[in-house]
Amino acid sequence: MVFQEPSTALNPVFTIGWQLTEGLRAHGHGGTKAQRRALAVEWLDKVGIPDPATRVDHYPHQLSGGQKQRAVIAMALALGTRLIVADEPTTALDVTVQAEILELLHRCRTDFGTAVLLITHNMGVVADLADRVAVMNAGELVEQASVRDLFAAPAHLYTRELLDAVPVFGEQHRTPPPATDDAQPVVRAAGVTVDYPGRLGRKGFRAVDDVSFEIRPGEVLGLVGESGSGKTTIGRAVAGLTDVTGGRLDVFGEPLTTRRRTRGRAGHIGYVFQDPAASFNPLLTVADSIAEPLTVHRRELGAAAIRAEADALLESVHLPRGYGHRYPHELSGGQRQRAALARALALRPPLIVADEPTSALDVSVQAKVLDLFAELQRELGFAALFISHDLAVVERVADRVVVLHRGRIAASGSTAQVLGSPQDDYTRRLVASLPVADPVRQSRRRDRTTQTLDEGVASA
């Protein structure tokens, strides 16, 4: 079983290696302790975790979201199982690693005869891996067909709506805001470096290395790159949640070189965290969590006004008001992500840091949330740092793009320039790895993508 949310599937008090070998021990596989450890390192390497001999001793909190997902996939594959139930196995992964994981699942099916039940909202992943497709809506199976028949001639209205909502890379264009050269940037980073210290004698590592960029008022800057490239670290640094160890980072014209967030500044930044399950207090209802920023920063509002605003925010992200009485565990992953977006918008802040805000959403809801994001951004004029591994989503919402690779900037510029005509090898690999929601085209792309990935590994 590959669970949807790796943060809740992994035990926080055991290392990744211990948890991977637990299944081997329980089922009598792997031989001695040293042999099981070597097998764990081998599988971490197979699923694309860098420096597996070191990461095998790391705890889940020391891995990025995508790396945790890869570790969960390694746990599922290590036993050579006959059936893999994969619940959103590539949701947290960038497109290059997603292509590698899909290739791994392909090999499990073709080389070992492993059956795969793939649960996903990514129609490109469906087109790439599936033989047959079952479409569900509101708990009912509305259509079932071979993958080529379903994409070529969907019979049910809901299936047609799903396919129509799929963002098509290369065909979306956002109108940039008018240039205001005299306006002070909302965020200005100059040579920013972020180091994480090692613990218990272990060597630390540099997550962000000499990164420079600006976010102008009313502008959406897309931040893309592989898992572990430093995207979330930069977002947390902008919000004051992570220390900057080198360079200069100005937010609203003030230097932010230490972990110093005044209450006033906090009220001007909205944050959509990557993992909605971990970012909500499990003891508060959804409405109470959404209302919390208003309770802290808008004390002049009464309880009734705050609750009415929380209800309105729920409806704005397409959740019924009644869901406000529920607790986070009573919502699906996508519903929690929508609630997280509502909470970030509660104070109508001039800056939004959105860390994978649509990664847990199916394509139809994703389209609605992105439309909502664009609508609110035009209405309120906030600037945004939009972090995502989905290039089609970034192309749709971002004015400019920064591509990160191993903590450094690989490319930056306008969205059309960086993603439409990539000049560097890494960005070209990202674009080539993006699956398309067409099984015929995707099957033709598979060989080219695999070749591109192999060339990228060789050059690395």
Short mmCIF file of N, CA and C in Angstrom, two decimals, residues 146-301:
data_model
loop_
_atom_site.label_atom_id
_atom_site.label_comp_id
_atom_site.label_asym_id
_atom_site.label_seq_id
_atom_site.Cartn_x
_atom_site.Cartn_y
_atom_site.Cartn_z
N SER A 146 -11.43 0.88 -21.41
CA SER A 146 -9.99 0.87 -21.64
C SER A 146 -9.49 2.31 -21.69
N VAL A 147 -8.22 2.49 -21.37
CA VAL A 147 -7.71 3.85 -21.26
C VAL A 147 -7.82 4.61 -22.58
N ARG A 148 -7.58 3.94 -23.70
CA ARG A 148 -7.63 4.64 -24.99
C ARG A 148 -9.07 4.98 -25.36
N ASP A 149 -10.02 4.06 -25.11
CA ASP A 149 -11.42 4.34 -25.42
C ASP A 149 -11.95 5.48 -24.56
N LEU A 150 -11.57 5.49 -23.28
CA LEU A 150 -12.10 6.52 -22.38
C LEU A 150 -11.60 7.90 -22.77
N PHE A 151 -10.32 8.03 -23.10
CA PHE A 151 -9.80 9.34 -23.47
C PHE A 151 -10.29 9.77 -24.85
N ALA A 152 -10.49 8.80 -25.74
CA ALA A 152 -10.91 9.15 -27.10
C ALA A 152 -12.39 9.50 -27.17
N ALA A 153 -13.23 8.78 -26.41
CA ALA A 153 -14.67 9.01 -26.48
C ALA A 153 -15.31 8.79 -25.11
N PRO A 154 -15.13 9.72 -24.17
CA PRO A 154 -15.74 9.56 -22.85
C PRO A 154 -17.26 9.58 -22.95
N ALA A 155 -17.90 8.63 -22.28
CA ALA A 155 -19.35 8.48 -22.41
C ALA A 155 -20.12 9.30 -21.39
N HIS A 156 -19.57 9.47 -20.19
CA HIS A 156 -20.32 10.13 -19.12
C HIS A 156 -19.97 11.61 -19.07
N LEU A 157 -20.95 12.42 -18.69
CA LEU A 157 -20.75 13.87 -18.62
C LEU A 157 -19.64 14.22 -17.65
N TYR A 158 -19.59 13.54 -16.49
CA TYR A 158 -18.56 13.86 -15.50
C TYR A 158 -17.17 13.57 -16.05
N THR A 159 -17.01 12.47 -16.79
CA THR A 159 -15.71 12.16 -17.39
C THR A 159 -15.31 13.24 -18.38
N ARG A 160 -16.27 13.69 -19.18
CA ARG A 160 -15.96 14.77 -20.14
C ARG A 160 -15.55 16.04 -19.40
N GLU A 161 -16.21 16.33 -18.28
CA GLU A 161 -15.85 17.52 -17.50
C GLU A 161 -14.44 17.39 -16.93
N LEU A 162 -14.09 16.17 -16.47
CA LEU A 162 -12.75 15.95 -15.95
C LEU A 162 -11.70 16.21 -17.02
N LEU A 163 -11.89 15.63 -18.19
CA LEU A 163 -10.91 15.78 -19.25
C LEU A 163 -10.84 17.22 -19.75
N ASP A 164 -11.97 17.90 -19.78
CA ASP A 164 -11.98 19.29 -20.22
C ASP A 164 -11.24 20.20 -19.23
N ALA A 165 -11.21 19.78 -17.96
CA ALA A 165 -10.59 20.61 -16.92
C ALA A 165 -9.08 20.41 -16.82
N VAL A 166 -8.53 19.43 -17.52
CA VAL A 166 -7.10 19.16 -17.45
C VAL A 166 -6.33 20.35 -18.03
N PRO A 167 -5.42 20.96 -17.25
CA PRO A 167 -4.63 22.06 -17.81
C PRO A 167 -3.69 21.55 -18.88
N VAL A 168 -3.67 22.21 -20.01
CA VAL A 168 -2.84 21.78 -21.15
C VAL A 168 -1.59 22.65 -21.19
N PHE A 169 -0.46 22.02 -20.98
CA PHE A 169 0.80 22.76 -20.96
C PHE A 169 1.10 23.32 -22.35
N GLY A 170 1.53 24.58 -22.38
CA GLY A 170 1.88 25.22 -23.64
C GLY A 170 0.73 25.97 -24.29
N GLU A 171 -0.48 25.88 -23.70
CA GLU A 171 -1.63 26.54 -24.31
C GLU A 171 -2.31 27.52 -23.35
N GLN A 172 -1.62 27.86 -22.25
CA GLN A 172 -2.22 28.76 -21.27
C GLN A 172 -1.37 30.02 -21.17
N HIS A 173 -2.01 31.13 -21.13
CA HIS A 173 -1.29 32.39 -21.08
C HIS A 173 -1.97 33.32 -20.07
N ARG A 174 -1.18 33.82 -19.15
CA ARG A 174 -1.67 34.77 -18.16
C ARG A 174 -1.21 36.16 -18.55
N THR A 175 -2.12 37.12 -18.43
CA THR A 175 -1.78 38.50 -18.74
C THR A 175 -1.04 39.12 -17.56
N PRO A 176 0.24 39.47 -17.74
CA PRO A 176 0.99 40.02 -16.62
C PRO A 176 0.44 41.36 -16.17
N PRO A 177 0.63 41.73 -14.89
CA PRO A 177 0.18 43.04 -14.42
C PRO A 177 1.02 44.14 -15.07
N PRO A 178 0.48 45.34 -15.17
CA PRO A 178 1.25 46.44 -15.78
C PRO A 178 2.52 46.71 -15.00
N ALA A 179 3.59 47.02 -15.74
CA ALA A 179 4.89 47.25 -15.11
C ALA A 179 4.86 48.54 -14.30
N THR A 180 5.40 48.49 -13.10
CA THR A 180 5.51 49.65 -12.22
C THR A 180 6.94 49.69 -11.70
N ASP A 181 7.82 50.28 -12.51
CA ASP A 181 9.25 50.26 -12.18
C ASP A 181 9.56 51.00 -10.89
N ASP A 182 8.72 52.00 -10.53
CA ASP A 182 9.01 52.78 -9.33
C ASP A 182 8.48 52.12 -8.07
N ALA A 183 7.70 51.04 -8.21
CA ALA A 183 7.13 50.39 -7.04
C ALA A 183 8.19 49.52 -6.36
N GLN A 184 8.18 49.58 -5.03
CA GLN A 184 9.13 48.78 -4.27
C GLN A 184 8.71 47.32 -4.28
N PRO A 185 9.63 46.39 -4.54
CA PRO A 185 9.27 44.97 -4.53
C PRO A 185 8.71 44.55 -3.17
N VAL A 186 7.74 43.66 -3.21
CA VAL A 186 7.21 43.10 -1.96
C VAL A 186 8.25 42.19 -1.31
N VAL A 187 8.95 41.43 -2.14
CA VAL A 187 10.03 40.55 -1.67
C VAL A 187 11.25 40.78 -2.56
N ARG A 188 12.41 40.93 -1.93
CA ARG A 188 13.66 41.03 -2.69
C ARG A 188 14.69 40.13 -2.01
N ALA A 189 15.15 39.12 -2.74
CA ALA A 189 16.17 38.20 -2.23
C ALA A 189 17.45 38.45 -3.00
N ALA A 190 18.56 38.61 -2.30
CA ALA A 190 19.86 38.86 -2.93
C ALA A 190 20.89 37.90 -2.33
N GLY A 191 21.25 36.88 -3.11
CA GLY A 191 22.26 35.93 -2.65
C GLY A 191 21.87 35.16 -1.41
N VAL A 192 20.59 34.84 -1.29
CA VAL A 192 20.11 34.19 -0.06
C VAL A 192 20.64 32.76 0.04
N THR A 193 21.11 32.43 1.22
CA THR A 193 21.60 31.09 1.54
C THR A 193 20.93 30.62 2.82
N VAL A 194 20.52 29.35 2.83
CA VAL A 194 19.92 28.76 4.02
C VAL A 194 20.62 27.43 4.30
N ASP A 195 21.22 27.32 5.48
CA ASP A 195 21.89 26.10 5.91
C ASP A 195 21.11 25.46 7.04
N TYR A 196 21.00 24.14 6.99
CA TYR A 196 20.41 23.39 8.09
C TYR A 196 21.54 22.69 8.85
N PRO A 197 21.66 22.93 10.16
CA PRO A 197 22.76 22.30 10.91
C PRO A 197 22.53 20.82 11.10
N GLY A 198 23.61 20.08 11.21
CA GLY A 198 23.51 18.66 11.51
C GLY A 198 23.26 18.45 12.99
N ARG A 199 22.78 17.27 13.33
CA ARG A 199 22.49 16.93 14.72
C ARG A 199 23.17 15.62 15.08
N LEU A 200 23.50 15.51 16.35
CA LEU A 200 24.11 14.29 16.89
C LEU A 200 25.34 13.90 16.08
N GLY A 201 26.17 14.91 15.78
CA GLY A 201 27.41 14.64 15.08
C GLY A 201 27.29 14.52 13.58
N ARG A 202 26.07 14.58 13.04
CA ARG A 202 25.91 14.46 11.59
C ARG A 202 26.18 15.80 10.91
N LYS A 203 26.67 15.73 9.70
CA LYS A 203 26.98 16.93 8.93
C LYS A 203 25.71 17.61 8.46
N GLY A 204 25.68 18.93 8.56
CA GLY A 204 24.54 19.67 8.06
C GLY A 204 24.58 19.76 6.53
N PHE A 205 23.58 20.46 5.97
CA PHE A 205 23.55 20.60 4.52
C PHE A 205 22.99 21.96 4.14
N ARG A 206 23.31 22.40 2.95
CA ARG A 206 22.87 23.69 2.42
C ARG A 206 21.65 23.47 1.55
N ALA A 207 20.50 23.98 1.99
CA ALA A 207 19.25 23.78 1.27
C ALA A 207 19.06 24.81 0.16
N VAL A 208 19.54 26.04 0.38
CA VAL A 208 19.41 27.12 -0.60
C VAL A 208 20.78 27.79 -0.72
N ASP A 209 21.23 27.99 -1.97
CA ASP A 209 22.59 28.47 -2.19
C ASP A 209 22.59 29.63 -3.18
N ASP A 210 22.79 30.84 -2.67
CA ASP A 210 23.00 32.03 -3.50
C ASP A 210 21.83 32.26 -4.47
N VAL A 211 20.64 32.40 -3.92
CA VAL A 211 19.42 32.59 -4.71
C VAL A 211 19.00 34.05 -4.67
N SER A 212 18.69 34.61 -5.82
CA SER A 212 18.25 36.01 -5.92
C SER A 212 17.01 36.10 -6.79
N PHE A 213 16.03 36.86 -6.34
CA PHE A 213 14.81 37.08 -7.12
C PHE A 213 14.04 38.24 -6.49
N GLU A 214 13.02 38.71 -7.20
CA GLU A 214 12.13 39.76 -6.69
C GLU A 214 10.69 39.36 -6.97
N ILE A 215 9.80 39.80 -6.10
CA ILE A 215 8.36 39.68 -6.34
C ILE A 215 7.78 41.08 -6.25
N ARG A 216 7.22 41.54 -7.36
CA ARG A 216 6.70 42.89 -7.41
C ARG A 216 5.25 42.91 -6.95
N PRO A 217 4.72 44.06 -6.59
CA PRO A 217 3.32 44.14 -6.16
C PRO A 217 2.38 43.62 -7.25
N GLY A 218 1.44 42.77 -6.86
CA GLY A 218 0.47 42.23 -7.79
C GLY A 218 0.99 41.15 -8.71
N GLU A 219 2.22 40.71 -8.51
CA GLU A 219 2.83 39.73 -9.39
C GLU A 219 2.80 38.34 -8.75
N VAL A 220 2.66 37.31 -9.59
CA VAL A 220 2.75 35.92 -9.15
C VAL A 220 4.05 35.34 -9.67
N LEU A 221 4.93 34.97 -8.75
CA LEU A 221 6.20 34.35 -9.12
C LEU A 221 6.09 32.84 -8.87
N GLY A 222 6.25 32.06 -9.92
CA GLY A 222 6.23 30.61 -9.80
C GLY A 222 7.60 30.08 -9.43
N LEU A 223 7.64 29.15 -8.48
CA LEU A 223 8.88 28.54 -8.03
C LEU A 223 8.77 27.04 -8.28
N VAL A 224 9.56 26.51 -9.20
CA VAL A 224 9.47 25.09 -9.56
C VAL A 224 10.83 24.44 -9.40
N GLY A 225 10.82 23.12 -9.33
CA GLY A 225 12.04 22.35 -9.17
C GLY A 225 11.73 21.01 -8.55
N GLU A 226 12.72 20.15 -8.50
CA GLU A 226 12.52 18.81 -7.98
C GLU A 226 12.32 18.84 -6.47
N SER A 227 11.81 17.75 -5.94
CA SER A 227 11.66 17.62 -4.50
C SER A 227 13.02 17.74 -3.82
N GLY A 228 13.09 18.57 -2.77
CA GLY A 228 14.35 18.77 -2.07
C GLY A 228 15.24 19.83 -2.68
N SER A 229 14.73 20.57 -3.67
CA SER A 229 15.55 21.59 -4.33
C SER A 229 15.58 22.90 -3.56
N GLY A 230 14.78 23.02 -2.50
CA GLY A 230 14.80 24.23 -1.69
C GLY A 230 13.58 25.11 -1.86
N LYS A 231 12.56 24.64 -2.58
CA LYS A 231 11.38 25.48 -2.83
C LYS A 231 10.67 25.84 -1.53
N THR A 232 10.34 24.84 -0.72
CA THR A 232 9.63 25.10 0.52
C THR A 232 10.48 25.91 1.49
N THR A 233 11.79 25.67 1.51
CA THR A 233 12.68 26.43 2.38
C THR A 233 12.63 27.91 2.05
N ILE A 234 12.62 28.24 0.76
CA ILE A 234 12.53 29.65 0.36
C ILE A 234 11.20 30.24 0.79
N GLY A 235 10.11 29.49 0.59
CA GLY A 235 8.81 29.98 1.01
C GLY A 235 8.75 30.23 2.50
N ARG A 236 9.30 29.33 3.29
CA ARG A 236 9.31 29.51 4.75
C ARG A 236 10.20 30.68 5.14
N ALA A 237 11.30 30.89 4.43
CA ALA A 237 12.18 32.02 4.73
C ALA A 237 11.47 33.34 4.47
N VAL A 238 10.73 33.41 3.35
CA VAL A 238 9.98 34.64 3.04
C VAL A 238 8.96 34.95 4.13
N ALA A 239 8.34 33.91 4.68
CA ALA A 239 7.35 34.10 5.74
C ALA A 239 7.98 34.28 7.12
N GLY A 240 9.30 34.19 7.21
CA GLY A 240 9.96 34.35 8.50
C GLY A 240 9.95 33.10 9.36
N LEU A 241 9.65 31.96 8.78
CA LEU A 241 9.59 30.72 9.55
C LEU A 241 10.91 29.96 9.56
N THR A 242 11.85 30.36 8.70
CA THR A 242 13.16 29.72 8.63
C THR A 242 14.23 30.80 8.57
N ASP A 243 15.31 30.61 9.30
CA ASP A 243 16.39 31.59 9.32
C ASP A 243 17.13 31.63 7.99
N VAL A 244 17.50 32.83 7.58
CA VAL A 244 18.39 33.03 6.44
C VAL A 244 19.81 33.12 6.98
N THR A 245 20.70 32.27 6.50
CA THR A 245 22.06 32.23 7.05
C THR A 245 23.06 33.01 6.21
N GLY A 246 22.66 33.49 5.04
CA GLY A 246 23.55 34.28 4.21
C GLY A 246 22.77 35.10 3.21
N GLY A 247 23.38 36.18 2.71
CA GLY A 247 22.67 37.05 1.77
C GLY A 247 21.70 37.98 2.48
N ARG A 248 20.80 38.54 1.71
CA ARG A 248 19.84 39.50 2.25
C ARG A 248 18.45 39.19 1.70
N LEU A 249 17.47 39.21 2.60
CA LEU A 249 16.08 38.97 2.22
C LEU A 249 15.24 40.10 2.80
N ASP A 250 14.65 40.92 1.91
CA ASP A 250 13.78 42.02 2.32
C ASP A 250 12.34 41.65 2.02
N VAL A 251 11.47 41.82 3.01
CA VAL A 251 10.03 41.58 2.87
C VAL A 251 9.31 42.86 3.27
N PHE A 252 8.52 43.40 2.34
CA PHE A 252 7.86 44.70 2.54
C PHE A 252 8.88 45.79 2.86
N GLY A 253 10.06 45.70 2.23
CA GLY A 253 11.07 46.73 2.38
C GLY A 253 11.91 46.64 3.63
N GLU A 254 11.68 45.65 4.47
CA GLU A 254 12.45 45.50 5.69
C GLU A 254 13.31 44.24 5.62
N PRO A 255 14.54 44.32 6.10
CA PRO A 255 15.41 43.13 6.07
C PRO A 255 14.89 42.04 6.99
N LEU A 256 14.96 40.83 6.51
CA LEU A 256 14.52 39.69 7.32
C LEU A 256 15.68 38.70 7.33
N THR A 257 16.60 38.92 8.28
CA THR A 257 17.79 38.07 8.36
C THR A 257 17.78 37.19 9.59
N THR A 258 16.79 37.37 10.46
CA THR A 258 16.64 36.51 11.62
C THR A 258 15.19 36.11 11.72
N ARG A 259 14.92 35.17 12.58
CA ARG A 259 13.54 34.71 12.75
C ARG A 259 12.79 35.76 13.57
N ARG A 260 12.34 36.77 12.85
CA ARG A 260 11.70 37.89 13.52
C ARG A 260 10.42 38.24 12.77
N ARG A 261 9.30 37.81 13.32
CA ARG A 261 8.01 38.10 12.69
C ARG A 261 7.14 38.87 13.68
N THR A 262 6.95 40.15 13.42
CA THR A 262 6.05 40.90 14.27
C THR A 262 4.62 40.50 13.95
N ARG A 263 3.72 40.79 14.88
CA ARG A 263 2.32 40.43 14.65
C ARG A 263 1.79 41.17 13.42
N GLY A 264 2.20 42.41 13.23
CA GLY A 264 1.73 43.16 12.07
C GLY A 264 2.18 42.55 10.77
N ARG A 265 3.46 42.13 10.71
CA ARG A 265 3.96 41.52 9.49
C ARG A 265 3.28 40.18 9.23
N ALA A 266 3.07 39.42 10.29
CA ALA A 266 2.42 38.12 10.12
C ALA A 266 1.03 38.28 9.52
N GLY A 267 0.35 39.34 9.87
CA GLY A 267 -0.98 39.58 9.32
C GLY A 267 -0.98 39.97 7.87
N HIS A 268 0.21 40.27 7.31
CA HIS A 268 0.30 40.65 5.91
C HIS A 268 0.76 39.52 5.01
N ILE A 269 0.96 38.35 5.57
CA ILE A 269 1.41 37.19 4.79
C ILE A 269 0.45 36.04 5.03
N GLY A 270 -0.12 35.51 3.95
CA GLY A 270 -0.93 34.30 4.03
C GLY A 270 -0.12 33.11 3.54
N TYR A 271 -0.27 31.98 4.21
CA TYR A 271 0.57 30.82 3.89
C TYR A 271 -0.32 29.60 3.69
N VAL A 272 -0.16 28.95 2.55
CA VAL A 272 -0.81 27.66 2.28
C VAL A 272 0.29 26.60 2.36
N PHE A 273 0.26 25.80 3.42
CA PHE A 273 1.32 24.82 3.63
C PHE A 273 1.15 23.62 2.71
N GLN A 274 2.28 22.92 2.49
CA GLN A 274 2.30 21.81 1.55
C GLN A 274 1.44 20.65 2.03
N ASP A 275 1.47 20.36 3.32
CA ASP A 275 0.77 19.19 3.86
C ASP A 275 -0.42 19.66 4.69
N PRO A 276 -1.64 19.63 4.15
CA PRO A 276 -2.79 20.14 4.92
C PRO A 276 -3.09 19.31 6.15
N ALA A 277 -2.74 18.02 6.15
CA ALA A 277 -3.02 17.18 7.31
C ALA A 277 -2.20 17.62 8.52
N ALA A 278 -0.98 18.09 8.28
CA ALA A 278 -0.10 18.47 9.38
C ALA A 278 -0.24 19.94 9.76
N SER A 279 -0.89 20.76 8.95
CA SER A 279 -0.94 22.20 9.21
C SER A 279 -2.21 22.64 9.92
N PHE A 280 -3.14 21.71 10.16
CA PHE A 280 -4.35 22.04 10.91
C PHE A 280 -4.27 21.44 12.32
N ASN A 281 -4.75 22.20 13.30
CA ASN A 281 -4.85 21.69 14.66
C ASN A 281 -5.97 20.66 14.71
N PRO A 282 -5.66 19.40 15.04
CA PRO A 282 -6.70 18.36 15.00
C PRO A 282 -7.79 18.54 16.06
N LEU A 283 -7.55 19.43 17.05
CA LEU A 283 -8.53 19.64 18.11
C LEU A 283 -9.49 20.78 17.81
N LEU A 284 -9.24 21.51 16.71
CA LEU A 284 -10.13 22.61 16.33
C LEU A 284 -10.97 22.20 15.14
N THR A 285 -12.20 22.71 15.08
CA THR A 285 -13.01 22.48 13.89
C THR A 285 -12.42 23.27 12.72
N VAL A 286 -12.84 22.93 11.53
CA VAL A 286 -12.34 23.61 10.33
C VAL A 286 -12.68 25.10 10.39
N ALA A 287 -13.90 25.42 10.81
CA ALA A 287 -14.30 26.83 10.90
C ALA A 287 -13.45 27.58 11.92
N ASP A 288 -13.15 26.95 13.05
CA ASP A 288 -12.32 27.61 14.07
C ASP A 288 -10.91 27.85 13.54
N SER A 289 -10.37 26.91 12.76
CA SER A 289 -9.03 27.09 12.20
C SER A 289 -9.01 28.23 11.19
N ILE A 290 -10.04 28.30 10.35
CA ILE A 290 -10.12 29.38 9.36
C ILE A 290 -10.31 30.72 10.03
N ALA A 291 -11.06 30.73 11.13
CA ALA A 291 -11.35 31.97 11.84
C ALA A 291 -10.20 32.44 12.71
N GLU A 292 -9.24 31.58 12.99
CA GLU A 292 -8.17 31.93 13.93
C GLU A 292 -7.39 33.18 13.52
N PRO A 293 -6.99 33.36 12.23
CA PRO A 293 -6.31 34.61 11.87
C PRO A 293 -7.17 35.85 12.14
N LEU A 294 -8.48 35.73 11.92
CA LEU A 294 -9.36 36.87 12.19
C LEU A 294 -9.44 37.13 13.69
N THR A 295 -9.48 36.08 14.49
CA THR A 295 -9.55 36.24 15.94
C THR A 295 -8.30 36.92 16.48
N VAL A 296 -7.13 36.60 15.89
CA VAL A 296 -5.87 37.17 16.37
C VAL A 296 -5.67 38.59 15.87
N HIS A 297 -5.96 38.85 14.60
CA HIS A 297 -5.60 40.13 13.98
C HIS A 297 -6.76 41.09 13.78
N ARG A 298 -7.99 40.62 13.92
CA ARG A 298 -9.16 41.49 13.74
C ARG A 298 -10.04 41.43 14.99
N ARG A 299 -9.47 41.86 16.08
CA ARG A 299 -10.15 41.73 17.37
C ARG A 299 -11.40 42.61 17.47
N GLU A 300 -11.48 43.62 16.58
CA GLU A 300 -12.65 44.49 16.64
C GLU A 300 -13.91 43.78 16.15
N LEU A 301 -13.74 42.68 15.42
CA LEU A 301 -14.90 41.93 14.93
C LEU A 301 -15.48 41.07 16.05
#
